[in-house]
């Protein structure tokens, strides 16, 4: 390993850590809602303040079952080869994303800006 | 004395700060998730159970794809093989149909609840995602529609009309849920039935804030309405549509032209009654602004038109909610 | 092409295929962060790149993707395009950084690992048509640094052996 290799690591790792720290600090604390996208369309918005409940949306390969509430959300069941997105488990921060690639489903947590509802 | 005063102060502090209790429940009817939040209520389980019953009943009445044992619903009206010449309608279904017929007249036919045949033609193309129906195809579907003949006693001629209550049922059911909640002293509530919001009193003696999203993919909030005891309903072509040869074709069809109406990206209605709001949002979507204004001039209704060229036009009264 | 080179490239290719399969059998990271991999097969590609050159590295890399595709994961599906796009990105980046000679094989390996991630994220964005996946990038890059380091280190060791016997 030469000097430049070390510099690369010394430079890169802190920057990435700072970015992640910023994500963490700016993460939404209250009024959390989860947007469920199919491609770039929001197909379902779930208020995460309520009790935990099951939701079903249509993905590319068929039904995608989602469990959401109490500030967190996860994919329970979906049709794919590796089941990466159902293995991922819960996300609860706004910098986390669930990606069900084969199903073209993306789940992201955001704030609803103190709004009681949007339409 | 000092201690008592202190105690009182602490008590005041605690009660003054205490947040109101909220219970939230989701239902899935009429193709949408319906979120109902009630505040400071007791017996929430039985309340939600009753709310579920109301939505379920309207869902089944308006369902045009399934039959339910012993229920004369929209599916039954279209597909029954009974030899009866007239069908006595359930009063709830009858009232929704009457509302629809009333606004059919008021919109000179553009708004029509008797056109499921035409909607199905469009639905086929939308699901394929390409092509648009020809006028012949649409006319063929139109010619198969039998008129709705309904008398004052809610007796309908059994000629299998092509009823679709998609523009009415959700709002209508939501209004009934609101009525039920108020009758049971649950005055603080908010119902969000996908494009269809009904609010009661606010949980902190404030006003509910309802954000209106731009009817495009950015979904930015372009307006926030502050209100209580009102219903807000948006109809738009941006939720269910497909693109063919660079043009978007959405699901809100004008009966007179049989093609999607092309004045607005969305129309938002604010009024007390959620059933009326739902109906009007579709009606006004189908007509130019001036005609829309005439339609609502004797009603206590406020409107936000979001035109196809991205202009936002509102009625005077909207400023009361800003 | 001399026979010796053909044989050696074939060995590298088989090595990369075996390493891909071995890695898919030890899913230690599976589920923690989707898309996270050590990229063991890259060892063979690094060796090809340093012992021969970019053409040979491209050959091993692309042939590996096709063969693993035929054997296990299927051709022209998402996994396939994922691999292709990651491979192309990392090959181009490694080629450039090897050329400008500011990093050793380890630095180049880290760069390759990072661009592999970037290529995959980009294809994922194109596929699901949703740019929100970009939020993943910092975490994935953070993990690409140690895996790139590991691969680079192993490659360096193996390369000495490989060249001695050349």
Coordinates of C-alpha atoms in Angstrom, one line a residue:
Chain A
X1 CA 0.0 0.0 0.0
X2 CA 1.6 3.3 -1.0
X3 CA 1.0 6.8 0.5
X4 CA -1.7 7.7 -1.9
X5 CA -3.7 4.6 -1.2
X6 CA -3.7 5.5 2.5
X7 CA -4.6 9.1 1.7
X8 CA -7.6 7.8 -0.3
X9 CA -8.9 5.8 2.6
X10 CA -8.1 8.6 5.2
X11 CA -9.9 11.1 3.0
X12 CA -12.9 9.0 1.8
X13 CA -14.0 7.2 5.0
X14 CA -14.5 10.4 7.1
X15 CA -16.3 12.1 4.3
X16 CA -18.7 9.2 4.0
X17 CA -19.1 9.0 7.8
X18 CA -19.9 12.7 7.9
X19 CA -22.5 12.3 5.1
X20 CA -24.1 9.5 7.0
X21 CA -24.0 11.6 10.2
X22 CA -25.8 14.4 8.4
X23 CA -28.4 12.0 7.2
X24 CA -28.9 10.8 10.8
X25 CA -29.1 14.4 12.1
X26 CA -31.6 15.6 9.5
X27 CA -33.6 12.4 9.8
X28 CA -37.3 13.1 10.3
X29 CA -38.3 12.7 14.0
X30 CA -42.1 13.3 14.0
X31 CA -45.0 13.1 11.7
X32 CA -43.4 10.3 9.8
X33 CA -45.1 9.0 6.7
X34 CA -43.8 6.3 4.4
X35 CA -44.2 6.7 0.6
X36 CA -44.5 3.5 -1.3
X37 CA -43.4 4.0 -4.9
X38 CA -44.0 1.9 -8.0
X39 CA -41.4 3.2 -10.3
X40 CA -41.6 6.9 -9.8
X41 CA -45.2 7.1 -8.7
X42 CA -46.3 7.2 -5.1
X43 CA -48.9 4.5 -5.0
X44 CA -49.5 4.5 -1.2
X45 CA -48.7 6.9 1.6
X46 CA -48.8 5.4 5.1
X47 CA -49.0 7.4 8.2
X48 CA -46.5 5.7 10.5
X49 CA -48.0 7.1 13.7
X50 CA -50.8 4.6 13.9
X51 CA -50.7 1.1 15.2
X52 CA -49.0 -1.6 13.1
X53 CA -51.0 -2.9 10.2
X54 CA -50.6 -4.9 7.0
X55 CA -50.9 -3.2 3.6
X56 CA -50.8 -4.8 0.1
X57 CA -49.6 -3.1 -3.0
X58 CA -49.1 -4.4 -6.5
X59 CA -45.4 -4.9 -7.6
X60 CA -44.0 -5.9 -10.9
X61 CA -44.0 -9.6 -9.9
X62 CA -47.3 -9.5 -8.0
X63 CA -48.4 -8.7 -4.5
X64 CA -46.1 -7.0 -2.1
X65 CA -47.1 -7.2 1.5
X66 CA -46.0 -4.4 3.8
X67 CA -46.2 -4.1 7.6
X68 CA -46.2 -0.5 8.9
X69 CA -47.0 1.5 12.0
X70 CA -45.4 2.6 15.3
X71 CA -42.9 4.7 13.4
X72 CA -41.4 1.9 11.2
X73 CA -42.1 -0.1 8.1
X74 CA -41.0 -3.3 6.5
X75 CA -41.8 -5.6 3.6
X76 CA -43.2 -8.9 4.8
X77 CA -43.7 -10.8 1.6
X78 CA -43.0 -10.4 -2.1
X79 CA -42.3 -12.5 -5.2
X80 CA -38.6 -12.5 -6.2
X81 CA -35.6 -14.7 -6.4
X82 CA -33.5 -13.5 -3.5
X83 CA -36.1 -11.8 -1.3
X84 CA -33.6 -9.1 -0.5
X85 CA -36.2 -6.5 0.4
X86 CA -38.2 -8.8 2.8
X87 CA -35.0 -9.9 4.4
X88 CA -34.0 -6.3 5.0
X89 CA -36.5 -5.9 7.9
X90 CA -37.7 -2.6 9.4
X91 CA -36.6 0.8 8.4
X92 CA -37.5 3.8 10.6
X93 CA -35.2 6.7 9.5
X94 CA -35.7 9.0 6.6
X95 CA -32.3 8.2 5.1
X96 CA -33.2 4.5 4.9
X97 CA -34.8 3.1 1.8
X98 CA -36.3 -0.3 1.1
X99 CA -35.8 -1.3 -2.6
X100 CA -37.6 -4.3 -4.0
X101 CA -35.8 -4.2 -7.2
X102 CA -37.5 -7.1 -9.1
X103 CA -40.9 -5.6 -8.0
X104 CA -39.9 -2.0 -8.9
X105 CA -41.1 -1.0 -5.4
X106 CA -39.2 1.6 -3.4
X107 CA -40.2 2.6 0.2
X108 CA -39.0 5.9 1.7
X109 CA -39.8 7.6 4.9
X110 CA -40.5 11.4 4.9
X111 CA -42.2 14.0 7.0
X112 CA -45.6 15.2 6.2
X113 CA -44.7 18.7 7.2
X114 CA -47.1 19.0 10.1
X115 CA -50.0 18.5 7.7
X116 CA -52.9 16.4 8.9
X117 CA -53.5 15.1 5.5
X118 CA -52.5 15.6 1.9
X119 CA -54.4 15.1 -1.3
Chain B
X1 CA -51.7 27.2 51.3
X2 CA -48.5 27.6 49.3
X3 CA -48.4 23.8 48.8
X4 CA -52.0 23.7 47.7
X5 CA -51.3 26.4 45.2
X6 CA -48.2 24.6 44.0
X7 CA -50.2 21.5 43.5
X8 CA -52.9 23.3 41.6
X9 CA -50.3 24.8 39.4
X10 CA -48.7 21.5 38.7
X11 CA -52.0 19.9 37.9
X12 CA -52.9 22.8 35.5
X13 CA -49.5 22.3 33.9
X14 CA -50.0 18.6 33.4
X15 CA -53.5 18.9 32.0
X16 CA -52.6 21.9 29.9
X17 CA -49.7 20.0 28.3
X18 CA -51.4 16.7 27.9
X19 CA -51.8 15.7 24.3
X20 CA -55.1 14.5 23.2
X21 CA -55.4 10.8 22.8
X22 CA -55.6 9.6 19.2
X23 CA -56.8 6.3 17.8
X24 CA -56.1 5.6 14.2
X25 CA -57.5 2.8 12.0
X26 CA -57.2 1.9 8.4
X27 CA -59.8 0.3 6.2
X28 CA -59.5 -1.0 2.6
X29 CA -62.7 -0.5 0.6
X30 CA -63.5 0.9 -2.8
X31 CA -60.0 0.3 -4.0
X32 CA -58.5 2.7 -1.4
X33 CA -56.9 2.7 2.0
X34 CA -59.1 4.8 4.2
X35 CA -57.5 6.2 7.4
X36 CA -59.8 7.2 10.2
X37 CA -58.4 9.1 13.2
X38 CA -60.5 9.9 16.2
X39 CA -59.4 11.9 19.2
X40 CA -60.2 11.6 22.9
X41 CA -62.8 8.9 22.2
X42 CA -63.8 6.0 24.4
X43 CA -64.9 2.6 23.2
X44 CA -62.8 3.0 20.2
X45 CA -63.0 -0.6 19.2
X46 CA -66.7 -0.6 18.9
X47 CA -66.6 2.8 17.0
X48 CA -64.1 1.4 14.5
X49 CA -66.2 -1.7 14.1
X50 CA -69.2 0.4 13.3
X51 CA -67.2 2.6 10.9
X52 CA -66.0 -0.6 9.1
X53 CA -69.6 -1.7 8.8
X54 CA -70.6 1.5 7.1
X55 CA -67.8 1.5 4.6
X56 CA -68.3 -2.2 3.9
X57 CA -72.0 -1.6 3.3
X58 CA -71.4 1.2 0.8
X59 CA -68.5 -0.7 -0.8
X60 CA -70.8 -3.7 -1.4
X61 CA -73.7 -1.6 -2.7
X62 CA -71.5 0.2 -5.2
X63 CA -69.5 -2.8 -6.2
X64 CA -70.0 -3.5 -9.9
X65 CA -67.8 -6.6 -10.1
X66 CA -69.1 -8.9 -7.3
X67 CA -72.4 -10.1 -6.1
X68 CA -73.3 -10.5 -2.4
X69 CA -75.9 -12.8 -1.1
X70 CA -79.2 -11.1 -0.7
X71 CA -77.9 -7.7 -1.7
X72 CA -79.3 -5.8 -4.7
X73 CA -76.1 -3.9 -5.5
X74 CA -74.9 -2.3 -8.6
X75 CA -73.6 -5.7 -9.9
X76 CA -77.0 -7.2 -9.4
X77 CA -78.8 -4.3 -11.2
X78 CA -76.6 -4.9 -14.2
X79 CA -76.3 -8.7 -14.3
X80 CA -79.4 -10.2 -12.5
X81 CA -81.5 -12.7 -14.4
X82 CA -84.6 -12.0 -12.4
X83 CA -87.8 -11.7 -14.3
X84 CA -89.1 -8.9 -12.0
X85 CA -89.9 -5.8 -14.0
X86 CA -89.0 -3.5 -11.2
X87 CA -86.4 -3.7 -8.4
X88 CA -87.0 -2.1 -5.0
X89 CA -83.8 -0.4 -4.1
X90 CA -82.1 -0.2 -0.8
X91 CA -82.6 3.4 0.3
X92 CA -78.9 4.1 0.5
X93 CA -78.2 2.9 -3.0
X94 CA -81.3 4.8 -4.2
X95 CA -80.1 8.1 -2.7
X96 CA -76.7 7.8 -4.3
X97 CA -78.3 7.1 -7.7
X98 CA -80.7 10.0 -7.2
X99 CA -77.7 12.3 -6.4
X100 CA -76.1 11.1 -9.6
X101 CA -79.1 11.6 -11.7
X102 CA -79.6 15.1 -10.3
X103 CA -76.1 16.1 -11.3
X104 CA -76.5 14.4 -14.7
X105 CA -79.2 17.0 -15.4
X106 CA -77.2 19.9 -13.9
X107 CA -74.1 19.2 -16.0
X108 CA -76.1 18.8 -19.2
X109 CA -75.2 15.1 -19.4
X110 CA -71.4 15.3 -19.0
X111 CA -71.5 13.7 -15.6
X112 CA -73.2 10.4 -15.9
X113 CA -73.4 7.5 -13.5
X114 CA -74.8 5.3 -16.2
X115 CA -71.8 4.6 -18.4
X116 CA -69.8 1.7 -17.0
X117 CA -69.7 0.2 -20.5
X118 CA -67.8 3.2 -21.8
X119 CA -65.5 3.2 -18.7
X120 CA -64.7 -0.5 -19.3
X121 CA -63.6 0.2 -22.9
X122 CA -61.2 2.8 -21.6
X123 CA -60.1 0.6 -18.7
X124 CA -59.1 -2.1 -21.2
X125 CA -56.9 0.3 -23.1
X126 CA -55.5 1.8 -19.9
X127 CA -54.5 -1.6 -18.6
X128 CA -52.9 -2.5 -22.0
X129 CA -51.2 0.9 -21.8
X130 CA -51.4 1.7 -25.4
X131 CA -53.8 2.7 -28.1
X132 CA -57.0 4.7 -27.7
X133 CA -60.6 3.5 -28.4
X134 CA -62.2 4.6 -31.6
X135 CA -65.4 6.5 -31.7
X136 CA -67.1 3.5 -33.1
X137 CA -66.0 1.3 -30.3
X138 CA -67.2 3.8 -27.7
X139 CA -70.5 4.3 -29.6
X140 CA -71.1 0.6 -29.6
X141 CA -70.6 0.5 -25.9
X142 CA -72.8 3.6 -25.5
X143 CA -75.6 2.0 -27.5
X144 CA -75.8 -0.9 -25.2
X145 CA -76.6 1.3 -22.2
X146 CA -80.1 1.2 -21.0
X147 CA -81.6 4.3 -19.2
X148 CA -82.0 4.5 -15.5
X149 CA -85.7 4.7 -14.8
X150 CA -86.3 5.3 -11.1
X151 CA -89.5 6.5 -9.5
X152 CA -90.0 8.4 -6.2
X153 CA -90.5 5.2 -4.3
X154 CA -87.0 4.0 -5.2
X155 CA -88.4 1.5 -7.6
X156 CA -86.0 0.9 -10.6
X157 CA -87.0 -0.6 -13.9
X158 CA -85.1 -3.9 -14.3
X159 CA -83.5 -3.1 -17.6
X160 CA -79.9 -3.7 -16.5
X161 CA -78.5 -0.1 -16.5
X162 CA -74.7 0.3 -16.6
X163 CA -74.3 2.1 -13.2
X164 CA -70.9 3.1 -11.9
X165 CA -70.9 5.0 -8.6
X166 CA -67.1 5.5 -8.5
X167 CA -67.6 9.3 -8.4
X168 CA -70.0 9.2 -5.5
X169 CA -69.8 6.2 -3.2
X170 CA -66.5 7.0 -1.4
X171 CA -67.5 10.5 -0.5
X172 CA -71.1 9.5 0.3
X173 CA -69.9 6.7 2.6
X174 CA -67.4 9.0 4.3
X175 CA -70.2 11.5 5.0
X176 CA -72.2 8.8 6.6
X177 CA -69.2 7.8 8.8
X178 CA -68.8 11.4 9.8
X179 CA -72.5 11.5 10.7
X180 CA -72.1 8.4 12.8
X181 CA -69.1 9.7 14.6
X182 CA -70.9 13.0 15.5
X183 CA -74.0 11.1 16.7
X184 CA -71.8 9.2 19.0
X185 CA -70.2 12.4 20.4
X186 CA -66.9 11.8 18.6
X187 CA -66.6 15.3 17.3
X188 CA -62.8 15.4 16.9
X189 CA -61.8 13.3 13.9
X190 CA -60.2 13.3 10.5
X191 CA -60.9 10.8 7.7
X192 CA -58.6 10.4 4.7
X193 CA -60.1 8.2 2.1
X194 CA -57.6 8.7 -0.7
X195 CA -58.3 12.1 -2.4
X196 CA -61.3 12.4 -0.1
X197 CA -60.9 14.1 3.3
X198 CA -63.5 14.9 5.9
X199 CA -62.5 16.7 9.1
X200 CA -64.5 17.4 12.3
X201 CA -63.3 19.5 15.2
X202 CA -59.5 19.9 15.7
X203 CA -57.9 18.0 18.5
X204 CA -56.3 21.1 20.0
X205 CA -59.0 23.7 19.2
X206 CA -56.9 24.6 16.2
X207 CA -57.6 23.9 12.5
X208 CA -56.7 20.9 10.5
X209 CA -54.0 21.5 7.9
X210 CA -54.7 19.8 4.6
X211 CA -51.9 20.0 2.0
X212 CA -52.8 20.0 -1.7
X213 CA -50.2 18.3 -3.9
X214 CA -49.4 19.5 -7.4
X215 CA -51.1 17.1 -9.8
X216 CA -47.8 15.9 -11.3
X217 CA -45.0 13.6 -10.3
X218 CA -43.3 16.1 -8.0
X219 CA -46.2 16.0 -5.6
X220 CA -45.0 19.3 -4.1
X221 CA -47.5 21.0 -1.8
X222 CA -48.8 24.0 -3.6
X223 CA -51.5 25.1 -1.1
X224 CA -52.3 24.4 2.5
X225 CA -56.0 24.6 3.6
X226 CA -56.8 25.2 7.3
X227 CA -60.3 24.1 8.2
X228 CA -62.7 22.4 10.5
X229 CA -65.9 20.5 9.9
X230 CA -65.5 20.5 6.2
X231 CA -64.8 18.0 3.5
X232 CA -62.0 18.4 0.9
X233 CA -62.1 16.3 -2.2
X234 CA -59.8 16.3 -5.2
X235 CA -60.5 14.7 -8.5
X236 CA -57.6 14.5 -10.9
X237 CA -56.4 12.8 -14.0
X238 CA -52.9 12.3 -12.6
X239 CA -53.6 9.2 -10.5
X240 CA -55.0 6.8 -13.0
X241 CA -53.8 7.4 -16.5
X242 CA -51.7 6.1 -19.3
X243 CA -49.6 7.8 -22.0
X244 CA -50.0 7.0 -25.7
X245 CA -48.2 8.9 -28.4
X246 CA -47.1 11.5 -26.0
X247 CA -50.6 12.3 -24.7
X248 CA -52.0 11.4 -21.3
X249 CA -55.3 9.7 -21.1
X250 CA -56.9 9.6 -17.6
X251 CA -59.9 7.9 -16.2
X252 CA -62.4 10.8 -15.8
X253 CA -64.6 10.5 -18.9
X254 CA -67.1 13.0 -20.2
X255 CA -70.3 11.2 -21.2
X256 CA -71.1 13.6 -24.0
X257 CA -67.7 13.3 -25.8
X258 CA -66.9 9.8 -24.3
X259 CA -63.2 11.0 -24.0
X260 CA -61.3 12.2 -21.0
X261 CA -62.1 15.8 -20.1
X262 CA -59.2 18.0 -20.8
X263 CA -59.7 21.3 -18.9
X264 CA -57.8 20.6 -15.7
X265 CA -55.1 18.5 -14.0
X266 CA -57.2 18.5 -10.9
X267 CA -60.2 20.1 -9.3
X268 CA -60.6 20.4 -5.5
X269 CA -63.9 21.0 -3.8
X270 CA -64.4 22.3 -0.2
X271 CA -67.8 22.0 1.3
X272 CA -69.6 20.5 4.3
X273 CA -71.0 17.4 2.8
X274 CA -68.4 14.8 1.6
X275 CA -70.8 13.1 -0.8
X276 CA -71.6 16.3 -2.5
X277 CA -67.9 17.3 -2.5
X278 CA -67.0 14.0 -4.2
X279 CA -69.8 14.3 -6.8
X280 CA -69.0 18.0 -7.5
X281 CA -65.3 17.4 -7.9
X282 CA -66.0 15.1 -10.9
X283 CA -68.7 17.3 -12.3
X284 CA -66.5 20.4 -12.2
X285 CA -63.6 18.5 -13.7
X286 CA -65.8 18.0 -16.8
X287 CA -66.7 21.6 -17.5
X288 CA -65.0 24.9 -18.1
X289 CA -64.5 27.2 -15.1
X290 CA -67.3 29.6 -16.0
X291 CA -69.9 26.8 -16.3
X292 CA -68.6 25.3 -13.1
X293 CA -69.1 28.6 -11.3
X294 CA -72.7 28.7 -12.5
X295 CA -73.2 25.2 -11.2
X296 CA -72.1 26.0 -7.7
X297 CA -73.5 29.6 -7.4
X298 CA -76.3 28.7 -5.0
X299 CA -74.3 26.2 -3.0
X300 CA -71.8 26.8 -0.1
X301 CA -69.0 25.4 -2.1
X302 CA -65.4 26.6 -2.7
X303 CA -63.3 25.3 -5.6
X304 CA -59.6 25.2 -6.6
X305 CA -59.2 24.6 -10.3
X306 CA -55.7 23.5 -11.4
X307 CA -55.7 23.9 -15.2
X308 CA -53.9 21.9 -17.8
X309 CA -51.5 24.8 -18.3
X310 CA -50.7 24.8 -14.6
X311 CA -52.7 27.9 -13.5
X312 CA -54.5 27.8 -10.2
X313 CA -57.9 29.5 -10.2
X314 CA -59.9 29.7 -7.0
X315 CA -63.3 30.9 -5.8
X316 CA -63.4 34.0 -3.5
X317 CA -64.0 31.9 -0.4
X318 CA -60.8 30.0 -0.6
X319 CA -59.0 32.9 1.2
X320 CA -61.0 31.9 4.4
X321 CA -59.0 28.7 4.5
X322 CA -55.5 30.1 3.9
Chain C
X1 CA -2.0 -15.4 -28.8
X2 CA 0.4 -17.9 -27.3
X3 CA -0.9 -21.0 -25.8
X4 CA 0.5 -20.2 -22.3
X5 CA -1.5 -16.9 -22.2
X6 CA -4.7 -18.6 -23.4
X7 CA -4.3 -21.3 -20.6
X8 CA -3.5 -18.7 -18.0
X9 CA -6.5 -16.5 -19.0
X10 CA -8.7 -19.6 -18.9
X11 CA -7.5 -20.4 -15.4
X12 CA -8.3 -16.8 -14.3
X13 CA -11.7 -17.1 -15.9
X14 CA -12.4 -20.4 -14.1
X15 CA -11.1 -18.9 -10.9
X16 CA -13.4 -15.9 -11.2
X17 CA -16.4 -18.2 -11.9
X18 CA -15.6 -20.4 -8.9
X19 CA -15.1 -17.3 -6.7
X20 CA -18.5 -15.9 -7.8
X21 CA -20.2 -19.2 -6.9
X22 CA -18.4 -19.5 -3.6
X23 CA -19.4 -16.0 -2.7
X24 CA -23.0 -16.6 -3.5
X25 CA -22.9 -19.6 -1.2
X26 CA -21.8 -17.6 1.9
X27 CA -24.4 -14.9 2.2
X28 CA -22.9 -13.3 5.3
X29 CA -24.1 -9.8 4.4
X30 CA -27.4 -10.9 3.0
X31 CA -30.2 -9.0 4.5
X32 CA -28.2 -6.3 6.3
X33 CA -27.8 -4.1 3.3
X34 CA -29.2 -5.4 0.0
X35 CA -26.7 -5.3 -2.8
X36 CA -23.7 -5.6 -0.5
X37 CA -21.0 -8.1 -1.7
X38 CA -17.3 -8.7 -1.2
X39 CA -16.7 -9.2 -4.9
X40 CA -14.2 -12.1 -4.6
X41 CA -14.4 -12.7 -8.4
X42 CA -12.6 -9.3 -8.7
X43 CA -9.4 -11.0 -7.6
X44 CA -9.1 -12.8 -10.9
X45 CA -10.0 -9.6 -12.8
X46 CA -7.4 -7.6 -10.9
X47 CA -4.8 -10.2 -11.7
X48 CA -5.7 -10.1 -15.4
X49 CA -5.6 -6.3 -15.4
X50 CA -2.1 -6.2 -13.8
X51 CA -0.5 -9.3 -15.4
X52 CA -1.8 -8.5 -18.9
X53 CA -3.9 -5.4 -19.5
X54 CA -7.4 -3.9 -19.8
X55 CA -8.4 -6.1 -22.8
X56 CA -7.7 -9.3 -20.9
X57 CA -9.4 -7.9 -17.8
X58 CA -12.5 -7.0 -19.8
X59 CA -12.5 -10.5 -21.4
X60 CA -12.3 -12.3 -18.0
X61 CA -14.9 -10.0 -16.4
X62 CA -17.5 -10.1 -19.2
X63 CA -17.0 -13.8 -20.0
X64 CA -17.5 -14.5 -16.3
X65 CA -20.8 -12.7 -16.2
X66 CA -22.1 -14.5 -19.2
X67 CA -21.0 -17.9 -17.9
X68 CA -22.3 -17.4 -14.4
X69 CA -25.5 -16.1 -16.0
X70 CA -25.8 -19.3 -18.1
X71 CA -24.9 -21.5 -15.1
X72 CA -26.9 -19.9 -12.3
X73 CA -28.6 -16.6 -12.5
X74 CA -29.9 -16.4 -16.1
X75 CA -29.0 -14.1 -19.0
X76 CA -30.4 -10.7 -19.7
X77 CA -32.4 -10.4 -16.4
X78 CA -31.9 -7.8 -13.7
X79 CA -29.1 -9.6 -12.0
X80 CA -27.3 -9.9 -15.3
X81 CA -27.6 -6.2 -16.2
X82 CA -26.6 -5.3 -12.6
X83 CA -23.4 -7.3 -13.0
X84 CA -22.6 -5.9 -16.4
X85 CA -23.1 -2.3 -15.4
X86 CA -21.1 -2.7 -12.2
X87 CA -18.3 -4.5 -14.2
X88 CA -18.2 -1.8 -16.9
X89 CA -18.0 1.0 -14.4
X90 CA -15.3 -0.6 -12.3
X91 CA -13.2 -1.7 -15.3
X92 CA -13.2 1.8 -16.8
X93 CA -12.4 3.4 -13.4
X94 CA -9.6 0.9 -12.7
X95 CA -8.2 1.3 -16.2
X96 CA -8.0 5.1 -15.8
X97 CA -6.5 5.0 -12.3
X98 CA -4.0 2.4 -13.2
X99 CA -2.9 4.5 -16.1
X100 CA -2.4 7.7 -14.1
X101 CA -0.4 5.7 -11.6
X102 CA -1.3 7.6 -8.4
X103 CA -2.4 4.5 -6.6
X104 CA -1.0 1.1 -6.1
X105 CA -3.0 -2.0 -6.9
X106 CA -4.8 -1.6 -3.6
X107 CA -5.9 1.9 -4.3
X108 CA -7.1 0.9 -7.7
X109 CA -9.0 -2.0 -6.2
X110 CA -10.8 0.3 -3.8
X111 CA -11.6 2.6 -6.7
X112 CA -12.9 -0.4 -8.7
X113 CA -15.0 -1.5 -5.8
X114 CA -16.6 2.0 -5.4
X115 CA -17.4 2.3 -9.1
X116 CA -18.8 -1.1 -9.1
X117 CA -21.3 0.1 -6.5
X118 CA -22.0 3.3 -8.5
X119 CA -22.6 1.3 -11.7
X120 CA -25.0 -0.9 -9.9
X121 CA -26.9 1.9 -8.2
X122 CA -27.3 3.7 -11.6
X123 CA -28.7 0.6 -13.2
X124 CA -31.1 0.1 -10.3
X125 CA -32.3 3.7 -10.6
X126 CA -32.9 3.2 -14.3
X127 CA -34.7 0.0 -13.6
X128 CA -37.1 1.1 -10.8
X129 CA -37.2 4.7 -12.3
X130 CA -36.8 6.1 -8.8
X131 CA -33.8 8.2 -7.7
X132 CA -34.5 7.7 -4.0
X133 CA -32.2 4.7 -4.2
X134 CA -29.3 7.3 -4.2
X135 CA -29.6 7.5 -0.5
X136 CA -28.0 4.1 -0.4
X137 CA -24.9 5.2 -2.1
X138 CA -22.9 6.5 0.9
X139 CA -23.4 3.3 3.0
X140 CA -22.5 1.1 0.0
X141 CA -19.4 3.1 -0.8
X142 CA -18.4 3.0 2.9
X143 CA -18.5 -0.8 2.7
X144 CA -16.8 -0.8 -0.7
X145 CA -13.7 0.7 0.9
X146 CA -12.8 -2.3 3.1
X147 CA -13.9 -4.9 0.5
X148 CA -11.9 -3.1 -2.1
X149 CA -9.0 -3.0 0.3
X150 CA -9.3 -6.8 1.0
X151 CA -9.6 -7.7 -2.7
X152 CA -6.6 -5.4 -3.5
X153 CA -4.5 -7.0 -0.8
X154 CA -5.3 -10.6 -1.9
X155 CA -4.7 -9.6 -5.5
X156 CA -1.4 -8.1 -4.7
X157 CA -0.2 -11.3 -3.0
X158 CA -1.6 -13.6 -5.7
X159 CA -0.1 -11.4 -8.5
X160 CA 3.4 -11.9 -7.2
X161 CA 2.9 -15.6 -7.4
X162 CA 1.2 -15.4 -10.7
X163 CA 4.0 -13.3 -12.2
X164 CA 6.8 -15.5 -10.8
X165 CA 5.4 -18.5 -12.6
X166 CA 4.8 -16.6 -15.7

